[in-house]
């Protein structure tokens, strides 16, 4: 999977961003990810009047990942309302790490970066395994 169509991922993320439910912040986000089996999964943010209950776009994408067969994310493109690359929040970086690992590539405002650079020294399953040692 060496030839990745980043523009196709961006277009899918924009499509989902346009479907976001953001009546409070008006900050719409969409995301699309390529799975190791070739599927594309996507999500949009969904706000709630009880702010803490809001769902980030990446939550929806990860839910679709598992609902459609699982696998690992290999490439992810997150966009804001202007359709340009948006850096995921800290919680979502952790979601991407869990479901894509250190080699998952993320389009950022500064270009493509591996998750190992986006979330250095990430906490993951290996930390739990080590604690059970």
Short mmCIF file of C-alpha atoms in Angstrom, two decimals:
data_model
loop_
_atom_site.label_atom_id
_atom_site.label_comp_id
_atom_site.label_asym_id
_atom_site.label_seq_id
_atom_site.Cartn_x
_atom_site.Cartn_y
_atom_site.Cartn_z
CA UNK A 1 0.00 0.00 0.00
CA UNK A 2 2.63 2.50 -1.09
CA UNK A 3 0.45 4.72 -3.29
CA UNK A 4 -2.01 6.49 -1.03
CA UNK A 5 -4.50 8.91 -2.52
CA UNK A 6 -4.35 11.61 0.15
CA UNK A 7 -6.68 13.83 -1.89
CA UNK A 8 -9.37 11.12 -1.92
CA UNK A 9 -9.07 10.83 1.86
CA UNK A 10 -9.32 14.62 2.17
CA UNK A 11 -12.44 14.69 -0.02
CA UNK A 12 -14.10 11.98 2.08
CA UNK A 13 -13.18 13.86 5.27
CA UNK A 14 -14.67 17.06 3.83
CA UNK A 15 -17.85 15.18 2.90
CA UNK A 16 -18.21 13.98 6.48
CA UNK A 17 -17.27 17.41 7.90
CA UNK A 18 -20.22 18.85 5.99
CA UNK A 19 -22.49 16.39 7.86
CA UNK A 20 -21.14 17.28 11.31
CA UNK A 21 -23.59 18.24 14.04
CA UNK A 22 -22.01 21.32 15.62
CA UNK A 23 -24.82 23.72 16.62
CA UNK A 24 -22.93 25.04 19.67
CA UNK A 25 -19.32 25.56 18.61
CA UNK A 26 -19.96 25.72 14.85
CA UNK A 27 -16.56 23.98 14.61
CA UNK A 28 -17.22 21.16 12.18
CA UNK A 29 -14.70 18.35 11.78
CA UNK A 30 -14.50 15.38 9.44
CA UNK A 31 -12.00 12.56 9.24
CA UNK A 32 -11.28 9.68 6.90
CA UNK A 33 -8.89 6.81 7.37
CA UNK A 34 -7.50 4.06 5.22
CA UNK A 35 -7.59 0.58 6.77
CA UNK A 36 -4.95 -2.09 6.20
CA UNK A 37 -7.43 -4.09 4.09
CA UNK A 38 -8.14 -1.16 1.76
CA UNK A 39 -11.43 0.04 3.27
CA UNK A 40 -11.97 3.73 3.97
CA UNK A 41 -13.72 4.60 7.22
CA UNK A 42 -14.85 8.07 8.21
CA UNK A 43 -16.57 10.14 10.88
CA UNK A 44 -17.75 13.61 11.86
CA UNK A 45 -18.05 15.39 15.16
CA UNK A 46 -21.38 15.28 17.00
CA UNK A 47 -21.94 17.89 19.69
CA UNK A 48 -24.33 17.73 22.62
CA UNK A 49 -25.87 20.42 24.85
CA UNK A 50 -24.05 18.63 27.69
CA UNK A 51 -20.62 19.53 26.31
CA UNK A 52 -18.74 16.60 27.83
CA UNK A 53 -20.93 14.17 25.91
CA UNK A 54 -19.79 15.47 22.51
CA UNK A 55 -18.09 13.01 20.16
CA UNK A 56 -15.05 13.92 18.11
CA UNK A 57 -14.97 12.91 14.46
CA UNK A 58 -12.26 10.35 15.16
CA UNK A 59 -14.62 8.56 17.60
CA UNK A 60 -17.09 8.01 14.78
CA UNK A 61 -14.36 6.83 12.43
CA UNK A 62 -13.01 4.32 14.96
CA UNK A 63 -16.54 3.09 15.61
CA UNK A 64 -17.03 2.51 11.88
CA UNK A 65 -13.64 0.75 11.76
CA UNK A 66 -14.74 -1.83 14.29
CA UNK A 67 -18.37 -2.04 13.14
CA UNK A 68 -17.23 -2.95 9.62
CA UNK A 69 -14.68 -5.61 10.45
CA UNK A 70 -11.84 -4.11 12.47
CA UNK A 71 -8.29 -3.90 11.22
CA UNK A 72 -5.64 -1.23 11.60
CA UNK A 73 -5.65 2.35 10.40
CA UNK A 74 -2.72 3.06 8.09
CA UNK A 75 -3.42 6.63 6.89
CA UNK A 76 -5.66 9.34 8.37
CA UNK A 77 -6.75 12.78 7.17
CA UNK A 78 -8.67 15.08 9.54
CA UNK A 79 -10.14 18.39 8.31
CA UNK A 80 -11.75 21.44 9.83
CA UNK A 81 -14.45 23.65 8.35
CA UNK A 82 -12.08 25.09 5.76
CA UNK A 83 -11.37 21.62 4.35
CA UNK A 84 -7.69 21.79 5.26
CA UNK A 85 -5.69 19.43 7.49
CA UNK A 86 -6.49 19.78 11.18
CA UNK A 87 -4.41 18.29 14.00
CA UNK A 88 -6.54 15.93 16.14
CA UNK A 89 -6.96 16.74 19.81
CA UNK A 90 -5.02 14.77 22.43
CA UNK A 91 -7.84 12.32 23.12
CA UNK A 92 -8.14 11.57 19.42
CA UNK A 93 -4.40 11.15 19.01
CA UNK A 94 -4.69 8.40 21.61
CA UNK A 95 -7.56 6.81 19.61
CA UNK A 96 -5.41 6.89 16.47
CA UNK A 97 -2.50 5.32 18.34
CA UNK A 98 -4.71 2.52 19.69
CA UNK A 99 -6.18 1.76 16.27
CA UNK A 100 -3.25 2.50 14.00
CA UNK A 101 -0.11 2.31 16.10
CA UNK A 102 3.19 4.16 15.75
CA UNK A 103 3.45 3.68 11.98
CA UNK A 104 -0.01 5.03 11.09
CA UNK A 105 0.51 8.13 8.94
CA UNK A 106 -1.42 11.31 9.71
CA UNK A 107 -1.77 14.29 7.41
CA UNK A 108 -1.10 17.32 9.60
CA UNK A 109 -0.99 21.05 8.86
CA UNK A 110 2.79 20.56 8.53
CA UNK A 111 2.59 17.51 6.26
CA UNK A 112 2.48 13.74 6.76
CA UNK A 113 3.79 12.47 10.10
CA UNK A 114 3.81 9.02 11.69
CA UNK A 115 1.88 8.67 14.92
CA UNK A 116 5.19 8.06 16.71
CA UNK A 117 6.01 11.73 15.99
CA UNK A 118 2.49 13.01 16.68
CA UNK A 119 2.20 11.22 20.03
CA UNK A 120 5.73 10.44 21.25
CA UNK A 121 6.04 8.12 24.22
CA UNK A 122 2.39 7.11 23.82
CA UNK A 123 0.61 4.95 26.38
CA UNK A 124 -0.66 1.71 24.87
CA UNK A 125 -1.42 -1.96 25.33
CA UNK A 126 2.26 -2.76 25.94
CA UNK A 127 2.17 -0.57 29.05
CA UNK A 128 -0.75 -2.57 30.42
CA UNK A 129 1.01 -5.84 29.58
CA UNK A 130 4.16 -4.66 31.38
CA UNK A 131 2.15 -3.74 34.49
CA UNK A 132 0.66 -7.24 34.64
CA UNK A 133 4.20 -8.61 34.11
#
